[in-house]
Amino acid sequence: MDITIILIYLGAMLAFGWWGKRRASNSSEYLVAGRRLGGFLYTSTMAAVVIGGASTVGGVGLGYKYGLSGMWLVVSIAAGVLLLSLLFAARIQRLKVYTVSGMLKLRYGIDATGASGLVMMAYTLMLTVTSTIAYATIFNVLFGFDRTLSVVLGGLIVVVYSAMGGMWSITLTDVVQFVIKTIGVFVLLLPFTWSQAGGYAGIKERVGEQALGLGTIGTGTIVTFFVVYTLGILIGQDIWQRVFTAKSPEVARWGGVTAGVYCLLYGVAGALIGLAASALMPDIGSSDDVYADVAVHVLPVGLSGIVLAAAVAAMMSTASGALIATATVARQDVLPLVAQIFGRTRPELDTSDPEADVRGNRLYVIVIGLVSIVIAALINDIVSALTIAYDILVGGLLVPILGGLVWKRATGTAAMAAMAVGTVATIATMFVVGDVMANEPVYVGLVSALVVFVVTSLFTAPTPAYVMSVWNARVSGKAEEEPVPDSSVASTSAPSVASTSAPSVASTSAPIA
């Protein structure tokens, strides 16, 4: 019965992907669901994309190993969602761009999309690969498949439904995955494990009071979780692309807050499940196996299938979100840079044929999806690679991105300098320390980028007035969205920004300027 439930779930994902295909009529619909998701859809898809395999299987594993303090990984992710939603989501939603790099170009009037896009693409690709690898944990338990077959099976399903309808397919599947995760974790796994472990008194007697402490995992680890994951959530393309789907600034703000609170509760629930499992089954060899072992041995047949489907749902929601984010950045930001390097200018897309544009986006999703499956099948452990991607993302991009959102005096020259210095400092510190998993690289990168950003901004000319007028018009919601994402090779000169943007907002932005 468990196998039947999983197969029904996988079939449903493909069906919803096909359903979403009918809505993806142009690039806006395909990449950001037409920017028209309401509260429930937005909350569901935001919660689904941030609650992945690491938060579900990994969160339970941390609870098994460290007790209640195993919750801090997911709590740090929840903190990122809450901060993003309360402080920046409304402003981001009004920008009507498609990538984080697009925001940098709009704010500073420079073409920094290629350099920042490379970093962002590495980050989102690693997210896709890690989520794809995670399928092996569940499929091996259920079907007895080896690791490679599990990776290929799960990866292909995600690629197929993501490619069919883009963000609409992903949103519809995210809603189903959100419901399944909620039922599997809160309604089934948490109460069953705590009941069989004897409740609070029984667990305390078996594992000791120290397992109920909040600091068992270590203060340094907790701080690092918040620096890497909270700050990473603030600027990740996979998260911003969800913000772009909201139909209004209010939905982006309060739907995100609701998702953040959900993630907070999810983190506590996962740690409590792991804590109860350590009392019930103290001899599980790997913490990554705790979730599946508890589901199979504690829950009745049928219910365990739902709980295992919840884990698969968590992995697929993150994988699909990261996949479309990688494809978007690759097409909008990285490919133009590659064309420039080789001295070729790619013509602009034919905006009169939106179906052709959608086919182009779909091709990118398929190709990058297949690449991620191959990478996931070839390597055994990419925790180090993911850590490198997160460290470079935060160390190199956090300061220029958030600085542009909150500081009017920030300049394009400073943004470029901070990206370069922060990235180089982060990577160099990894070599000096000799451990990519160390905490120092991201801290050194952040501090270096911040100092360079502030000093350079103060000693360089302010951002041109016409660039700021375009930016102000977008932030205030007075400028319309671009009809089609610009995937041509953009000029790096300032006049191109003026010539393409200033006339369209001149009438609305004059009072602001």
XYZ file of C-alpha atoms in Angstrom:
513
model
C 0.000 0.000 0.000
C 2.864 2.391 0.769
C 4.265 1.850 -2.713
C 0.831 2.424 -4.238
C 0.465 5.720 -2.379
C 3.865 6.930 -3.616
C 3.054 5.924 -7.198
C -0.297 7.750 -7.025
C 1.513 10.813 -5.710
C 4.105 10.732 -8.503
C 1.380 10.309 -11.102
C -0.517 13.248 -9.623
C 2.572 15.459 -9.945
C 2.744 14.699 -13.664
C -0.996 15.343 -14.038
C -0.772 18.738 -12.330
C 2.220 19.544 -14.501
C 0.115 18.897 -17.600
C -2.717 20.996 -16.160
C -0.327 23.894 -15.596
C 0.857 23.660 -19.209
C -2.407 25.204 -20.409
C -1.764 28.367 -18.369
C 1.801 28.959 -19.536
C 0.963 31.040 -22.604
C 3.901 33.489 -22.441
C 7.135 34.122 -20.565
C 5.457 35.951 -17.696
C 3.051 33.051 -17.156
C 5.819 30.464 -17.540
C 8.470 32.090 -15.343
C 6.419 33.877 -12.654
C 2.849 32.508 -13.031
C 1.681 35.770 -14.601
C 2.442 37.598 -11.326
C -1.078 36.803 -10.126
C -0.924 34.311 -7.240
C -3.309 35.032 -4.390
C -2.755 34.456 -0.684
C -3.283 30.681 -0.453
C -1.368 29.771 -3.598
C 1.468 32.146 -2.737
C 1.784 30.962 0.870
C 1.719 27.334 -0.218
C 4.358 27.714 -2.905
C 6.646 29.850 -0.711
C 6.457 27.365 2.166
C 6.988 24.458 -0.225
C 10.117 25.850 -1.864
C 11.926 26.630 1.401
C 10.905 23.407 3.170
C 12.900 20.819 1.265
C 14.669 17.561 1.953
C 17.241 19.243 4.195
C 14.473 20.759 6.318
C 12.412 17.549 6.446
C 14.752 14.557 6.410
C 17.705 16.629 7.632
C 15.681 18.420 10.303
C 14.447 15.136 11.784
C 18.004 13.803 11.632
C 19.320 16.811 13.551
C 16.595 16.325 16.155
C 17.650 12.678 16.486
C 21.273 13.694 17.057
C 20.953 16.924 19.045
C 17.451 16.871 20.486
C 15.251 19.963 20.446
C 18.151 22.191 19.377
C 18.130 20.371 16.047
C 15.366 22.803 15.112
C 17.777 25.706 14.504
C 18.516 24.847 10.869
C 14.876 25.196 9.842
C 14.292 28.079 12.265
C 17.081 30.019 10.554
C 15.378 29.411 7.200
C 12.071 30.581 8.679
C 13.790 33.728 9.963
C 15.003 34.464 6.441
C 11.482 34.106 5.026
C 10.050 36.364 7.733
C 12.693 39.071 7.267
C 12.370 38.977 3.490
C 8.582 39.216 3.678
C 8.395 41.972 6.266
C 11.229 44.168 4.990
C 11.673 43.627 1.268
C 8.990 41.470 -0.390
C 6.583 44.306 -1.232
C 9.364 46.342 -2.832
C 10.704 43.328 -4.738
C 7.238 42.481 -6.044
C 6.814 45.984 -7.466
C 10.057 45.824 -9.459
C 8.504 43.525 -12.113
C 11.833 41.902 -12.965
C 12.607 38.216 -13.479
C 15.959 37.711 -11.745
C 17.957 39.068 -8.834
C 20.570 40.193 -11.344
C 17.854 42.119 -13.184
C 17.247 44.053 -9.983
C 20.949 44.982 -9.819
C 20.886 46.273 -13.394
C 17.719 48.283 -12.746
C 18.994 49.799 -9.491
C 22.533 50.695 -10.489
C 22.200 51.282 -14.226
C 25.064 48.896 -14.965
C 25.119 45.469 -16.537
C 26.223 43.384 -13.575
C 23.897 40.571 -14.562
C 26.547 38.292 -16.013
C 28.898 38.233 -13.013
C 26.139 37.982 -10.414
C 24.233 35.533 -12.592
C 27.156 33.086 -12.589
C 27.218 33.032 -8.786
C 23.434 32.736 -8.570
C 23.330 29.956 -11.157
C 25.956 27.945 -9.253
C 23.895 28.303 -6.075
C 20.551 27.295 -7.588
C 22.115 24.428 -9.556
C 23.600 23.015 -6.346
C 20.178 23.260 -4.697
C 18.693 21.297 -7.582
C 21.376 18.624 -7.362
C 21.154 18.168 -3.588
C 17.383 17.789 -3.728
C 17.728 15.296 -6.573
C 20.223 13.200 -4.622
C 17.830 13.107 -1.674
C 15.309 10.953 -3.577
C 17.598 7.966 -3.028
C 16.824 8.052 0.725
C 13.115 7.340 0.189
C 13.084 5.326 -3.036
C 15.661 2.895 -1.655
C 13.464 2.203 1.373
C 10.295 1.764 -0.694
C 11.382 0.181 -3.950
C 14.811 -1.198 -3.159
C 16.253 0.864 -6.032
C 19.937 1.648 -6.028
C 21.056 5.229 -5.653
C 21.527 6.032 -9.335
C 18.129 4.689 -10.382
C 16.442 6.596 -7.555
C 18.139 9.842 -8.599
C 17.196 9.391 -12.261
C 13.572 8.452 -11.516
C 12.907 11.327 -9.130
C 14.839 13.807 -11.240
C 13.032 12.978 -14.459
C 9.612 13.390 -12.838
C 10.577 16.857 -11.589
C 12.016 17.839 -14.976
C 8.903 16.692 -16.824
C 6.297 18.495 -14.721
C 8.466 21.620 -14.325
C 9.139 21.866 -18.053
C 5.510 21.426 -19.080
C 3.976 24.447 -17.410
C 6.864 26.257 -15.754
C 5.895 28.184 -12.646
C 2.214 27.357 -13.042
C 2.922 23.617 -12.960
C 5.310 24.095 -10.076
C 2.766 26.177 -8.148
C -0.007 23.613 -8.582
C 2.268 20.754 -7.531
C 3.578 22.859 -4.623
C 0.053 23.214 -3.248
C -0.380 19.434 -3.252
C 3.073 18.980 -1.748
C 2.328 21.577 0.930
C -0.836 19.729 1.982
C 0.916 16.336 1.990
C 3.832 17.657 4.052
C 1.464 19.238 6.557
C -0.508 16.032 7.015
C 2.557 13.792 7.029
C 4.552 15.752 9.602
C 2.007 17.479 11.860
C -0.963 15.119 11.734
C 0.772 11.720 11.507
C 4.467 11.500 12.288
C 4.663 13.915 15.237
C 1.769 12.565 17.326
C 2.530 8.893 16.533
C 6.207 9.083 17.476
C 5.581 11.048 20.667
C 2.783 8.727 21.730
C 4.848 5.583 21.222
C 7.870 7.129 22.933
C 5.794 7.776 26.071
C 5.227 11.483 25.676
C 7.301 14.166 27.365
C 7.914 12.169 30.568
C 8.869 8.975 28.752
C 11.228 10.736 26.343
C 12.886 12.735 29.123
C 13.454 9.548 31.103
C 15.019 7.738 28.127
C 17.230 10.416 26.588
C 17.863 12.782 29.489
C 17.026 16.415 30.073
C 19.958 17.701 27.993
C 18.166 16.603 24.802
C 15.462 19.173 25.590
C 17.936 22.047 25.725
C 18.004 24.691 22.996
C 21.788 25.030 22.811
C 22.945 21.414 22.579
C 23.925 21.750 18.922
C 26.385 24.521 19.818
C 26.272 28.302 19.751
C 28.735 28.537 16.865
C 26.638 26.223 14.735
C 23.449 28.156 15.500
C 25.078 31.472 14.556
C 26.405 29.992 11.325
C 22.946 28.669 10.432
C 21.546 32.196 10.708
C 24.406 33.817 8.805
C 24.388 31.329 5.928
C 20.741 30.303 5.604
C 18.865 33.372 6.836
C 20.950 35.708 4.700
C 20.928 33.245 1.788
C 17.119 33.200 1.818
C 17.107 37.004 1.604
C 18.821 37.028 -1.800
C 18.266 33.590 -3.370
C 16.852 33.553 -6.915
C 14.622 30.575 -6.080
C 12.990 32.591 -3.276
C 12.790 35.892 -5.161
C 11.184 34.157 -8.111
C 8.365 33.132 -5.774
C 8.011 36.743 -4.604
C 7.677 37.784 -8.256
C 4.593 35.538 -8.551
C 2.537 37.452 -5.952
C -0.340 39.443 -7.408
C 0.202 42.379 -5.044
C 2.709 43.735 -2.517
C 0.277 42.837 0.265
C 0.167 39.188 -0.818
C 3.967 39.117 -1.019
C 4.276 40.523 2.486
C 1.600 38.726 4.486
C 1.579 35.512 2.480
C 5.321 35.322 3.095
C 4.902 36.008 6.817
C 2.387 33.157 7.013
C 4.821 30.871 5.200
C 7.602 31.920 7.589
C 5.517 31.090 10.656
C 4.656 27.726 9.087
C 8.358 27.018 8.537
C 9.093 27.907 12.146
C 6.521 25.394 13.393
C 7.801 22.833 10.882
C 11.313 23.142 12.271
C 10.133 22.569 15.833
C 8.014 19.599 14.737
C 10.927 17.984 12.908
C 13.215 18.301 15.923
C 10.539 16.848 18.206
C 10.054 13.891 15.851
C 13.798 13.246 15.815
C 13.943 13.557 19.593
C 11.163 10.972 20.014
C 12.869 8.695 17.472
C 16.109 8.789 19.509
C 14.130 7.446 22.465
C 12.337 4.771 20.407
C 15.129 3.645 18.050
C 18.506 4.651 19.528
C 20.598 2.477 17.186
C 19.889 4.031 13.749
C 23.264 4.280 12.024
C 22.805 7.425 9.919
C 20.794 10.474 10.909
C 19.666 10.799 7.287
C 17.853 7.453 7.617
C 15.861 8.420 10.710
C 12.862 9.897 8.888
C 12.313 6.885 6.632
C 13.018 4.306 9.369
C 10.568 5.931 11.773
C 7.892 6.179 9.077
C 8.229 2.494 8.202
C 8.531 1.059 11.723
C 6.319 3.358 13.794
C 3.346 4.074 11.537
C 0.797 1.571 10.221
C 1.032 0.576 6.558
C -0.720 3.198 4.443
C -0.064 6.009 6.866
C 3.660 5.415 6.475
C 3.176 5.801 2.726
C 1.691 9.272 3.261
C 4.601 10.259 5.495
C 7.152 9.003 2.962
C 5.265 10.875 0.237
C 5.644 13.996 2.399
C 9.422 13.585 2.286
C 9.372 13.131 -1.480
C 7.121 16.190 -1.745
C 9.614 18.258 0.260
C 12.463 17.225 -2.018
C 10.529 17.778 -5.227
C 9.214 21.206 -4.265
C 12.719 22.490 -3.592
C 14.167 20.756 -6.655
C 11.538 22.192 -9.017
C 11.871 25.701 -7.591
C 15.649 25.613 -7.872
C 15.418 24.132 -11.378
C 13.273 26.898 -12.861
C 15.397 29.488 -11.022
C 18.561 28.064 -12.589
C 16.982 28.011 -16.056
C 15.765 31.608 -15.693
C 19.158 32.915 -14.615
C 20.930 30.906 -17.314
C 18.769 32.344 -20.086
C 18.399 35.904 -18.826
C 21.812 36.558 -17.290
C 24.478 33.979 -18.079
C 23.937 33.282 -21.773
C 24.302 36.966 -22.758
C 27.597 37.046 -20.830
C 28.842 33.965 -22.683
C 27.848 35.551 -25.989
C 29.751 38.712 -25.093
C 32.861 36.745 -24.139
C 32.896 35.094 -27.553
C 32.169 38.378 -29.323
C 28.702 37.416 -30.489
C 25.487 39.372 -30.115
C 22.349 37.332 -29.848
C 19.269 39.012 -31.398
C 16.354 39.888 -29.202
C 13.502 37.450 -28.913
C 10.537 37.861 -31.213
C 7.963 39.301 -28.814
C 5.196 38.694 -31.339
C 5.519 34.931 -30.835
C 5.055 34.201 -27.100
C 4.666 30.472 -27.762
C 8.165 30.348 -29.233
C 9.464 32.167 -26.173
C 7.804 29.646 -23.877
C 9.368 26.813 -25.892
C 12.744 28.459 -25.389
C 12.229 28.622 -21.614
C 11.022 25.021 -21.607
C 14.154 23.892 -23.431
C 16.351 25.537 -20.808
C 14.462 23.789 -17.999
C 14.859 20.415 -19.723
C 18.571 20.813 -20.494
C 19.505 22.090 -17.040
C 17.294 19.455 -15.430
C 19.127 16.692 -17.280
C 22.482 18.218 -16.349
C 21.490 18.258 -12.675
C 20.467 14.585 -12.850
C 23.827 13.637 -14.356
C 25.730 15.579 -11.683
C 23.609 14.048 -8.919
C 24.202 10.537 -10.281
C 27.967 10.979 -10.556
C 28.852 12.350 -7.128
C 28.167 10.965 -3.683
C 28.362 13.979 -1.417
C 27.932 17.584 -2.441
C 27.509 19.147 0.981
C 30.855 20.873 0.491
C 29.843 22.127 -2.959
C 26.555 23.450 -1.592
C 28.369 25.164 1.273
C 30.746 26.828 -1.189
C 27.797 28.046 -3.277
C 25.996 29.437 -0.198
C 29.148 31.123 1.121
C 29.914 32.811 -2.204
C 26.262 33.811 -2.632
C 26.149 35.515 0.756
C 29.741 36.800 0.790
C 29.651 38.171 -2.757
C 26.066 39.262 -3.416
C 24.299 40.053 -0.135
C 25.806 43.513 0.391
C 25.255 44.955 -3.122
C 21.722 43.509 -3.310
C 20.431 44.615 0.095
C 22.519 47.795 -0.072
C 20.766 48.763 -3.288
C 17.375 48.176 -1.697
C 17.952 50.242 1.441
C 20.649 52.870 0.671
C 20.009 55.586 -1.918
C 23.683 56.642 -1.983
C 24.848 53.180 -3.116
C 26.534 53.261 -6.541
C 27.061 50.808 -9.354
C 30.836 51.028 -9.066
C 30.558 50.123 -5.389
C 28.259 47.209 -6.173
C 30.676 45.765 -8.717
C 33.642 46.268 -6.387
C 31.811 44.664 -3.451
C 30.846 41.647 -5.577
C 34.433 41.135 -6.692
C 36.052 41.696 -3.299
C 33.448 39.696 -1.353
C 33.672 36.725 -3.700
C 37.479 36.705 -3.828
C 37.762 37.158 -0.056
C 35.356 34.276 0.574
C 37.175 31.894 -1.766
C 40.643 32.970 -0.583
C 39.692 32.396 3.056
C 38.553 28.868 2.185
C 42.044 28.158 0.873
C 43.776 29.837 3.817
C 41.685 28.020 6.412
C 41.902 24.788 4.413
C 38.315 23.806 5.160
C 35.396 24.801 2.952
C 33.037 23.873 5.779
C 34.598 26.427 8.145
C 32.666 29.484 9.356
C 35.359 32.059 8.614
C 35.012 32.382 4.795
C 31.484 33.787 4.774
C 32.259 36.227 7.597
C 35.423 37.507 5.902
C 33.562 37.851 2.593
C 30.691 39.764 4.176
C 32.849 42.206 6.112
C 35.166 42.814 3.143
C 32.234 43.436 0.796
C 30.538 45.786 3.256
C 33.635 47.930 3.806
C 34.368 48.197 0.077
C 30.717 48.912 -0.720
C 30.352 51.770 1.780
C 33.710 53.403 1.091
C 33.415 53.156 -2.704
C 29.842 54.499 -2.660
C 30.932 57.540 -0.662
C 33.869 58.299 -2.956
C 32.213 57.741 -6.351
C 29.600 59.739 -8.198
C 25.984 59.005 -7.213
C 23.846 56.842 -9.451
C 22.610 58.965 -12.408
C 19.284 60.705 -11.869
C 17.615 59.040 -14.862
C 18.516 55.597 -13.500
C 17.116 56.468 -10.077
C 13.936 57.852 -11.660
C 13.355 54.505 -13.369
C 14.126 52.683 -10.133
C 11.812 54.911 -8.077
C 9.000 54.432 -10.559
C 9.335 50.661 -10.300
C 9.602 50.632 -6.513
C 6.522 52.832 -6.189
C 4.582 50.572 -8.576
C 4.094 53.328 -11.178
C 5.969 51.604 -14.011
C 4.670 48.697 -16.041
C 6.348 45.326 -16.372
C 8.578 44.720 -19.366
C 6.505 42.867 -22.001
C 9.068 40.082 -22.397
C 12.190 39.290 -20.354
C 15.235 40.829 -21.974
C 17.373 37.896 -23.019
C 19.410 39.749 -25.572
C 22.995 40.722 -24.954
C 22.636 44.023 -23.138
C 24.936 46.923 -23.638
C 27.039 47.807 -20.652
C 26.818 51.519 -21.294
C 24.653 53.845 -19.231
C 22.868 55.434 -22.171
C 21.209 52.125 -23.005
C 19.383 52.236 -19.684
C 18.156 55.708 -20.370
C 17.090 55.040 -23.897
C 15.136 51.899 -23.092
C 13.602 52.862 -19.799
C 13.447 56.606 -19.212
C 10.842 57.476 -21.834
C 8.388 54.875 -20.601
C 8.371 56.235 -17.066
C 9.132 59.888 -17.591
C 5.613 61.042 -17.007
C 5.068 58.966 -13.898
C 8.434 59.326 -12.245
C 9.017 63.082 -12.600
C 7.446 64.017 -9.248
C 9.524 61.346 -7.505
C 12.745 62.459 -9.164
